[in-house]
PDB file of C-alpha atoms in Angstrom:
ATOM      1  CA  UNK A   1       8.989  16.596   7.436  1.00  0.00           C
ATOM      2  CA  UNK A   2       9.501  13.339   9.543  1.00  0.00           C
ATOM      3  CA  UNK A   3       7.460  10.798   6.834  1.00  0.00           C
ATOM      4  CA  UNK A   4       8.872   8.455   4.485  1.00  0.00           C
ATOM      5  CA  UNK A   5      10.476   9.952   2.385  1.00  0.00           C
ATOM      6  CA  UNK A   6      11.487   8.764  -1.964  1.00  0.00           C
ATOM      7  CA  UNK A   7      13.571   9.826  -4.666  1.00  0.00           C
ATOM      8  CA  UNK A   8      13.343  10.603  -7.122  1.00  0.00           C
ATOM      9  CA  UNK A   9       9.814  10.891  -7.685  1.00  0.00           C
ATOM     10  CA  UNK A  10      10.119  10.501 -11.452  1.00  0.00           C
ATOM     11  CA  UNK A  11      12.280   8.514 -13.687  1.00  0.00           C
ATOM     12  CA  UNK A  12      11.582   7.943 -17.498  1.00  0.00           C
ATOM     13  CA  UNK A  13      14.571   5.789 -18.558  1.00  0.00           C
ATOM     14  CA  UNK A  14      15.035   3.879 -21.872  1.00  0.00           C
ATOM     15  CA  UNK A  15      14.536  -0.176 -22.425  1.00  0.00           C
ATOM     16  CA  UNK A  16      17.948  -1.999 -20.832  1.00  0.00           C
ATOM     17  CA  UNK A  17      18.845   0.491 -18.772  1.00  0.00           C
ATOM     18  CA  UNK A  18      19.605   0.666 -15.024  1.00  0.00           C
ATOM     19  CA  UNK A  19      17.671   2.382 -12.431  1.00  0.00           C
ATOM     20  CA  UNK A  20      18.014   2.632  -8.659  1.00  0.00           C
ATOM     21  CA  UNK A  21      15.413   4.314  -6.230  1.00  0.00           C
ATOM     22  CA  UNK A  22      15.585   5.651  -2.538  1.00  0.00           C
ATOM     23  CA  UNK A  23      13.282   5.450   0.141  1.00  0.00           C
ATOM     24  CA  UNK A  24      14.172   7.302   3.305  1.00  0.00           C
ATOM     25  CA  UNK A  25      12.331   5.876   6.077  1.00  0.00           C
ATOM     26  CA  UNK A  26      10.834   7.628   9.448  1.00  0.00           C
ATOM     27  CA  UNK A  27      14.054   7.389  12.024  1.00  0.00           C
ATOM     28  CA  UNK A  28      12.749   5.211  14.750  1.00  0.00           C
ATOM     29  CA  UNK A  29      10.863   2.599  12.420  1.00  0.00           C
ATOM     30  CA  UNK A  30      13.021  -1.032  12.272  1.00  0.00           C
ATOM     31  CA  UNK A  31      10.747  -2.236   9.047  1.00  0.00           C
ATOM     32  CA  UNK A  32      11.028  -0.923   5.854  1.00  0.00           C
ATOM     33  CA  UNK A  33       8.921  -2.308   2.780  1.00  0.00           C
ATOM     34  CA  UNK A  34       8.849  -2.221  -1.246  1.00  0.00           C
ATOM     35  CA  UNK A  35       5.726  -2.487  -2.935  1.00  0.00           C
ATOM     36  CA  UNK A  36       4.951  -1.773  -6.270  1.00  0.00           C
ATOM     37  CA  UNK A  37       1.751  -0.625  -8.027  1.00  0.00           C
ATOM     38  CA  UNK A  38       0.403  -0.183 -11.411  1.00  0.00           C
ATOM     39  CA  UNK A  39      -2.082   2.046 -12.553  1.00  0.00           C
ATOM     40  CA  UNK A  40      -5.808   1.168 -11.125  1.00  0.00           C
ATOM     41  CA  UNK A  41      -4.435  -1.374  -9.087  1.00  0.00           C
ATOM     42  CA  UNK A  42      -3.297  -1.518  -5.768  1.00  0.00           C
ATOM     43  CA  UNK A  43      -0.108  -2.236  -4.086  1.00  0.00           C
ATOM     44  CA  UNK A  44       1.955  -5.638  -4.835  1.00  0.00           C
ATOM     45  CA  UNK A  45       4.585  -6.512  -2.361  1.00  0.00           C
ATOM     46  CA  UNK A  46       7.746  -6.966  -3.398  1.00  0.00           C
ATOM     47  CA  UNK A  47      10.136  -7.571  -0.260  1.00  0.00           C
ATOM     48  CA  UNK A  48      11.213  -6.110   3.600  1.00  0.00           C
ATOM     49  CA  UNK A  49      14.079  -5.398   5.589  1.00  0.00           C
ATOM     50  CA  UNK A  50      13.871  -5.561   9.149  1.00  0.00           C
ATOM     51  CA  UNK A  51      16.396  -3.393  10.287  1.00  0.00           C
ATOM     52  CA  UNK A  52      19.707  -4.561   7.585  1.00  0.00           C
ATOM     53  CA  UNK A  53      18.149  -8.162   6.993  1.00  0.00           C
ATOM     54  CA  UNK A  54      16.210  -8.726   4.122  1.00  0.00           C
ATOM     55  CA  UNK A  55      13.669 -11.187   5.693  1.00  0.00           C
ATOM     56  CA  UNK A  56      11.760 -11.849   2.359  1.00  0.00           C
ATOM     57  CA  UNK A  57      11.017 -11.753  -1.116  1.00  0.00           C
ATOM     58  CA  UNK A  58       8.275 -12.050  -3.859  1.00  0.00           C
ATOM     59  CA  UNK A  59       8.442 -13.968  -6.367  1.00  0.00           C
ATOM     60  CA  UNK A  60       7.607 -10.429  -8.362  1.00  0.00           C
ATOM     61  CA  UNK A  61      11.299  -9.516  -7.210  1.00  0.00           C
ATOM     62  CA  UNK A  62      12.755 -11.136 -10.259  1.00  0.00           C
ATOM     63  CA  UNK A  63      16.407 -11.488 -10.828  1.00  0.00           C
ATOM     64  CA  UNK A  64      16.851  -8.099 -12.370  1.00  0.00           C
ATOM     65  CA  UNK A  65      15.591  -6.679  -8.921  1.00  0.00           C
ATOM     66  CA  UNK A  66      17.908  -5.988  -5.770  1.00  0.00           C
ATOM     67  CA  UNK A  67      16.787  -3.912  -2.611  1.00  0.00           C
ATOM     68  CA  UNK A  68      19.824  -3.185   0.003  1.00  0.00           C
ATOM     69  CA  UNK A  69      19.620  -1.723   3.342  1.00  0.00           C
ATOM     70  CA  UNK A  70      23.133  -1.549   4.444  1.00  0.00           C
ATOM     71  CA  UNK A  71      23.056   0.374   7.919  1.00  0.00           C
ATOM     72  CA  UNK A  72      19.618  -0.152   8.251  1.00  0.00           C
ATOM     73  CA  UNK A  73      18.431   3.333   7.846  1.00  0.00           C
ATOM     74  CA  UNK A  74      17.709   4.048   3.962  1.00  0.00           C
ATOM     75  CA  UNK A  75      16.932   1.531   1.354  1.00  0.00           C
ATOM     76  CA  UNK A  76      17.709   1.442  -2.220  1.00  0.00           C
ATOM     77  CA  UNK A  77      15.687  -0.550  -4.803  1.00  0.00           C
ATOM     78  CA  UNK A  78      17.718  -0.964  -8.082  1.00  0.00           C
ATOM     79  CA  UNK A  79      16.560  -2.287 -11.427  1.00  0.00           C
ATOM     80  CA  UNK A  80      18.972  -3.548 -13.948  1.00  0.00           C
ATOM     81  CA  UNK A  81      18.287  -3.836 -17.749  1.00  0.00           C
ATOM     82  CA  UNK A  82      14.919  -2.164 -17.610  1.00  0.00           C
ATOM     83  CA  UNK A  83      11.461  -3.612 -19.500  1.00  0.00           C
ATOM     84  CA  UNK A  84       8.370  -2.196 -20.270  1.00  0.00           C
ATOM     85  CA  UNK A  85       6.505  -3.973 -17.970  1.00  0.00           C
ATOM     86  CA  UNK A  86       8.448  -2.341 -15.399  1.00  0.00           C
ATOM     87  CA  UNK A  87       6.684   1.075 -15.765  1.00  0.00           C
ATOM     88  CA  UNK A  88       4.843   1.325 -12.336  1.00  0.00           C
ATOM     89  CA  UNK A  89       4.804   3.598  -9.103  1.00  0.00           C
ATOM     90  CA  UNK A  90       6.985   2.020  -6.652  1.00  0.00           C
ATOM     91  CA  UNK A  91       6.143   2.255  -2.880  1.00  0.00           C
ATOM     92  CA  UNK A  92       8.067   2.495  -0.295  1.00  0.00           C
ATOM     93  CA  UNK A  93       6.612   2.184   3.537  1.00  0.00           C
ATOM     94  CA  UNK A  94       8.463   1.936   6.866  1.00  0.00           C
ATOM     95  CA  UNK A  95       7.016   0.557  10.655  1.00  0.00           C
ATOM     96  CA  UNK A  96       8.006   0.165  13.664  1.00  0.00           C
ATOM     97  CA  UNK A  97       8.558  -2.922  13.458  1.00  0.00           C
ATOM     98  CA  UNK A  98       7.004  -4.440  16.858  1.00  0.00           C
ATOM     99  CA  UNK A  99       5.477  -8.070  16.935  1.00  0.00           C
ATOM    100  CA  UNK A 100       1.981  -6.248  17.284  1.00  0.00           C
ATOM    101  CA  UNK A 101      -1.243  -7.053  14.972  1.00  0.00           C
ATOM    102  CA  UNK A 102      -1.642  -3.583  14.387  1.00  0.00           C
ATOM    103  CA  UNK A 103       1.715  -2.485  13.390  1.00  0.00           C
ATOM    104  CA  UNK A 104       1.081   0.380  11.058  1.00  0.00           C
ATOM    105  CA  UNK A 105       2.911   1.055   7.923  1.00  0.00           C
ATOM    106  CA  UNK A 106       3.416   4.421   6.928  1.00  0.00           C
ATOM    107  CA  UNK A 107       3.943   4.981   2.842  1.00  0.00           C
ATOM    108  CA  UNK A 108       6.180   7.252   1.341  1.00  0.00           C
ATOM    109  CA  UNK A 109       4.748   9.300  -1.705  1.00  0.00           C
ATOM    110  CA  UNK A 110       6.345   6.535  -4.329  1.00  0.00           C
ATOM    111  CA  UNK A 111       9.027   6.919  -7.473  1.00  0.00           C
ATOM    112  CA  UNK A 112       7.285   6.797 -10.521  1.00  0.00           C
ATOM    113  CA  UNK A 113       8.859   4.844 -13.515  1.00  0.00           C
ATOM    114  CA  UNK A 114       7.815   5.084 -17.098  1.00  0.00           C
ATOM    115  CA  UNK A 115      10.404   2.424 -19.366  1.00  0.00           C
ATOM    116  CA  UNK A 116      10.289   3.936 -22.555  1.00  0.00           C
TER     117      UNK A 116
ATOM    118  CA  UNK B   1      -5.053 -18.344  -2.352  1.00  0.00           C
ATOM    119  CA  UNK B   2      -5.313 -14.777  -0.149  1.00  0.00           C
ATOM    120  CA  UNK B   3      -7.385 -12.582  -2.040  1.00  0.00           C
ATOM    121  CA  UNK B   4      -9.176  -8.946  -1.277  1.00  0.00           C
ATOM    122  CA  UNK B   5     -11.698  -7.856  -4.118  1.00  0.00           C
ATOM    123  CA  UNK B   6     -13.070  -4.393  -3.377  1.00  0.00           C
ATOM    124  CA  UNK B   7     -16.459  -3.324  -5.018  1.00  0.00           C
ATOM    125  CA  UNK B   8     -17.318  -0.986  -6.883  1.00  0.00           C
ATOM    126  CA  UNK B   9     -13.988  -0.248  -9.336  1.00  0.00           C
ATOM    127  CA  UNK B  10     -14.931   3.566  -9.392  1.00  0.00           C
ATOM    128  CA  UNK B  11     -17.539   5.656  -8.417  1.00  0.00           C
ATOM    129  CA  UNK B  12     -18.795   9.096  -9.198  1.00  0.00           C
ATOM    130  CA  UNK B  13     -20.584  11.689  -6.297  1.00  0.00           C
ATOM    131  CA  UNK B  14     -22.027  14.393  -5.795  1.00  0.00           C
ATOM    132  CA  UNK B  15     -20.651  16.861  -3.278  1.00  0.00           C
ATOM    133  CA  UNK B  16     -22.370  16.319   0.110  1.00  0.00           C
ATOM    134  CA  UNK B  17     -23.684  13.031  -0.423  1.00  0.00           C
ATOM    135  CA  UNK B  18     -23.053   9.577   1.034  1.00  0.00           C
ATOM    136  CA  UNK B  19     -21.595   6.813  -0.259  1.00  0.00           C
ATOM    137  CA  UNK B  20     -20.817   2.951   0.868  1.00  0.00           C
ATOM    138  CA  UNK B  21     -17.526   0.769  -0.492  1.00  0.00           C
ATOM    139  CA  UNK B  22     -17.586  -3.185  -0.282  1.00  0.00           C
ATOM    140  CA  UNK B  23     -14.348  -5.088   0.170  1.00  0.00           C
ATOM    141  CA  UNK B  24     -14.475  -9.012   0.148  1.00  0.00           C
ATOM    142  CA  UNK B  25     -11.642 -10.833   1.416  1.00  0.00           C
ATOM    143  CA  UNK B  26     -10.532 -14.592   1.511  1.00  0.00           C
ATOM    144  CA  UNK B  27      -7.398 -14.145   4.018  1.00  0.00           C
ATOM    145  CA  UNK B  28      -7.091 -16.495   6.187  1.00  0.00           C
ATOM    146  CA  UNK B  29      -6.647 -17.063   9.551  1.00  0.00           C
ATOM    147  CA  UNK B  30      -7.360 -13.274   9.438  1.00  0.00           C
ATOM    148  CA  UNK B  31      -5.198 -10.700  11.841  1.00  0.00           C
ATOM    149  CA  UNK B  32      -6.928  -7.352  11.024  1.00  0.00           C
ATOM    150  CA  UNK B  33      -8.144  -4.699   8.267  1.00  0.00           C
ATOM    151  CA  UNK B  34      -7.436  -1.212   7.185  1.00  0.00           C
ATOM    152  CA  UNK B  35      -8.355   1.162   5.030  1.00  0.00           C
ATOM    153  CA  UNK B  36      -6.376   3.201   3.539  1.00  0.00           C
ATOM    154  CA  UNK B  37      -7.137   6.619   1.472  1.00  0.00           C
ATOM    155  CA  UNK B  38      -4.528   7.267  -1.663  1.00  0.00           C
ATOM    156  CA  UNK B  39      -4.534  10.786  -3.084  1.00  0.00           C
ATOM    157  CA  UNK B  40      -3.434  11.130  -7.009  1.00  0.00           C
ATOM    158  CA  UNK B  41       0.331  10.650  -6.957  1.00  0.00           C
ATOM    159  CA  UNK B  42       0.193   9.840  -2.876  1.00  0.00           C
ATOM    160  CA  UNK B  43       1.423   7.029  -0.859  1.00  0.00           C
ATOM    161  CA  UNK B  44      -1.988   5.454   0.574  1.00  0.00           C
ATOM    162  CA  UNK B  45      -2.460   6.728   4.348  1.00  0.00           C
ATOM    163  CA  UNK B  46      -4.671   4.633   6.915  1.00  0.00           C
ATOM    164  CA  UNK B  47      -7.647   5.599   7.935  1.00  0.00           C
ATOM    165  CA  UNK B  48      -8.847   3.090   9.965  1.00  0.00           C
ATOM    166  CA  UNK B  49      -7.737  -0.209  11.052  1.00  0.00           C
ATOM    167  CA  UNK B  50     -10.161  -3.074  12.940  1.00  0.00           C
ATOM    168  CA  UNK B  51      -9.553  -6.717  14.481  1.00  0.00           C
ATOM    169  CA  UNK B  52     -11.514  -9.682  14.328  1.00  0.00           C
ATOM    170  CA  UNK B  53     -13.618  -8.560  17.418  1.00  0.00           C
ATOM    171  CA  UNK B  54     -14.167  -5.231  16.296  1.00  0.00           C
ATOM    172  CA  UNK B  55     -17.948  -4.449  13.886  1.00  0.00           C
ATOM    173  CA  UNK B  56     -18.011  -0.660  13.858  1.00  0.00           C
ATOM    174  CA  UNK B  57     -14.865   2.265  13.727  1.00  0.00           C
ATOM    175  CA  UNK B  58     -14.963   5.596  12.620  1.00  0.00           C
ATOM    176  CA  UNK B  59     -12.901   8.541  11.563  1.00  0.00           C
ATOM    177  CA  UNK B  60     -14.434  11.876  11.562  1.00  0.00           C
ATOM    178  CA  UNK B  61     -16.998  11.402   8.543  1.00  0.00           C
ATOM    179  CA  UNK B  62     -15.600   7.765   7.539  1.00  0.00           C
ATOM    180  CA  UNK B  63     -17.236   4.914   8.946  1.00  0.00           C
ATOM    181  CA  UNK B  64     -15.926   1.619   8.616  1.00  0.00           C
ATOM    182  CA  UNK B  65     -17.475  -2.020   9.427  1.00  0.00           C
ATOM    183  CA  UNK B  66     -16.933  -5.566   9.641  1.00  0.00           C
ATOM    184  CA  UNK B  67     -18.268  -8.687   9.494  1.00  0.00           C
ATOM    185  CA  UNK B  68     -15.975 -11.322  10.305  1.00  0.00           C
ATOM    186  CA  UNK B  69     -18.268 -14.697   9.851  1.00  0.00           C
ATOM    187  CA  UNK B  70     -18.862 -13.812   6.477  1.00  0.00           C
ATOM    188  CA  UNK B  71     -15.363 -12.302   5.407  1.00  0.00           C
ATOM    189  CA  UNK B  72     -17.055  -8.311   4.629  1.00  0.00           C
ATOM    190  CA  UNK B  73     -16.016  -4.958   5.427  1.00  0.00           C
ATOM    191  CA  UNK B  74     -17.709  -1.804   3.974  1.00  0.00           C
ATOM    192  CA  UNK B  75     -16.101   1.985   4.228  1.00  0.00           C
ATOM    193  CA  UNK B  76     -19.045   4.916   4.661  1.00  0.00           C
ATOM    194  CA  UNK B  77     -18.491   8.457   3.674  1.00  0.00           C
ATOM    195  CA  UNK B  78     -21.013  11.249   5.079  1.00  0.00           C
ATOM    196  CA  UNK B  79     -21.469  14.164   3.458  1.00  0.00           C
ATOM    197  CA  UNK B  80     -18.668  13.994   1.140  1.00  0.00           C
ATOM    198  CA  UNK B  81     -16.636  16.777   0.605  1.00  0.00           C
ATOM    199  CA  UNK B  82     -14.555  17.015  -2.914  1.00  0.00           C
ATOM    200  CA  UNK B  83     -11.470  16.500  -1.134  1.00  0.00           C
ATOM    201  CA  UNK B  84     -12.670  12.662  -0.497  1.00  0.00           C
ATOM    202  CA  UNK B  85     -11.696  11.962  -4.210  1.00  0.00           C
ATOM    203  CA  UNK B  86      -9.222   9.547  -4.090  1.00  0.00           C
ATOM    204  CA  UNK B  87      -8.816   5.568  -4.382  1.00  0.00           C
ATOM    205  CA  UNK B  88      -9.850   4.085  -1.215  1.00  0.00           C
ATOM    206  CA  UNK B  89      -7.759   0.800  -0.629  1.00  0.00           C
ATOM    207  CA  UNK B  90      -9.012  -2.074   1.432  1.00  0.00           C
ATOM    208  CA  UNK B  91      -5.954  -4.002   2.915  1.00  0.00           C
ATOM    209  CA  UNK B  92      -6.137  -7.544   5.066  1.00  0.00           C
ATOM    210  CA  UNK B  93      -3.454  -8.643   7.254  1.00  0.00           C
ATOM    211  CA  UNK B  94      -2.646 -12.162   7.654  1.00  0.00           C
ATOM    212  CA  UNK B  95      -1.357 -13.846  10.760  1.00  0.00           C
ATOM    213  CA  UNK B  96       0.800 -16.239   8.875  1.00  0.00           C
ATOM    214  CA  UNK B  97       2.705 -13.944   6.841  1.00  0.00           C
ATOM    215  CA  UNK B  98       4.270 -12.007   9.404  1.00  0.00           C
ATOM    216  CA  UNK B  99       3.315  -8.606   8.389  1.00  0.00           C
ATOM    217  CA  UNK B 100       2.489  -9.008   4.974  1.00  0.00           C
ATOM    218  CA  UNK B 101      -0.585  -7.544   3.614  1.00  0.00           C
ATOM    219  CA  UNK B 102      -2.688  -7.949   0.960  1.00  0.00           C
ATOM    220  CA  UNK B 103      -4.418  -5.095  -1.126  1.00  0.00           C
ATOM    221  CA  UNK B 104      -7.638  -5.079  -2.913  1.00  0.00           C
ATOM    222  CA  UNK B 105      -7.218  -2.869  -5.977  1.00  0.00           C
ATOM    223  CA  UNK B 106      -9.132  -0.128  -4.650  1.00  0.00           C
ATOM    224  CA  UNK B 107     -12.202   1.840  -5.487  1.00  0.00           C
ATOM    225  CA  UNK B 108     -11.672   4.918  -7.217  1.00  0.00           C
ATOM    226  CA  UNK B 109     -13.937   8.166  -5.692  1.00  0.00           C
ATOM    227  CA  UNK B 110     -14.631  10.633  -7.469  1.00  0.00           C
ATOM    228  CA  UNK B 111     -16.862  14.022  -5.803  1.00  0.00           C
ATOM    229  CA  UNK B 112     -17.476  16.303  -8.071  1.00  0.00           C
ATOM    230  CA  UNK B 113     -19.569  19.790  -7.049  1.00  0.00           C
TER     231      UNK B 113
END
């Protein structure tokens, strides 16, 4: 399978804890991309990397959020000291990257997080 | 403020019937828009995408338009099979923000036999 690719795909995890999530992108994209949605809604973005540079940031990304892509191949998303209001799917999505309008993203299948 | 609302929330079929999905948008100056299909549990997948010159696309039984003057784009499903049921996710492109997008919060289908 050459799509985006996340893991885990669940995590329940208890108030305060830490949690970090992968997203595998396809090879050849540059772009990679953190959203995250909750339930009826659709996706919020969150930040993107274009190739190691992390090029920018919502102002969802709070403190407690950091998103690395150190070789510029996989990403990690980590969340420290865990809330409630945390519990969402998180997205992950990966393009090419090129300066064109119609640069398509391509979504991975998401990490699910329930904060207990 | 950049803003897609997508009409209606959620919306309940019968097999083999058609149905029509309204997404209003405020984004502006305005670079293109896509919609995308999300499956239960899925990452949303594009189905089609359109630029500002562009009224009419379609995929197979999904027919998507735009108007551009008055900020409207509608999604058409033919004959609807039960595999359609999904959220359908209207997403607008902005030319300022790089490639940021912004989502409308989707219309949930449901096709039932």
């Amino acid at each position: 399978d050459t799509g985006v690719s996340q893991d885990p795909r669940h995590k329940i995890t208890k108030r305060g804890q830490n949690v970090t999530f992968r997203c595998d992108p396809i090879s050849e994209h540059n772009r990679l991309y953190w959203y995250r949605q909750t339930l009826g809604q659709g996706p919020e973005f969150l930040t993107y990397f274009q190739n190691e540079a992390q090029l920018e940031k919502s102002r969802l990304l709070s403190d407690r959020f950091s998103a690395e892509r150190p070789k510029g191949s996989f990403s990690t998303l980590e969340i420290q000291r865990t809330e409630q209001g945390d519990s969402a799917m998180y997205l992950c999505a990966s393009s090419l990257g090129t300066y064109s309008s119609t640069d398509t993203q391509y979504f991975g299948p998401g990490t699910r997080l329930t904060v207990l | 403020k950049n803003q897609v609302e997508q009409s209606p929330q959620s919306l309940i079929i019968l097999e083999g019937k058609n149905c029509t999905l309204q997404c209003n948008y405020t984004v502006s100056p305005f670079s293109n828009l896509r919609w995308y299909k999300q499956d239960t549990g899925r990452g949303p997948v594009s189905l089609t995408i359109m630029t500002f010159s562009e009224n009419t696309k379609s995929n197979g039984r999904y027919t998507a338009t735009l108007d551009a003057d008055t900020k409207q784009s509608s999604l058409h499903i033919t004959a609807s099979q039960l595999s359609d049921s999904a959220s359908y996710i209207c997403v607008v492109r902005n030319n300022n923000a790089g490639n940021m997008l912004t989502f409308g919060g989707g219309t949930r289908l449901m096709v039932k036999p």
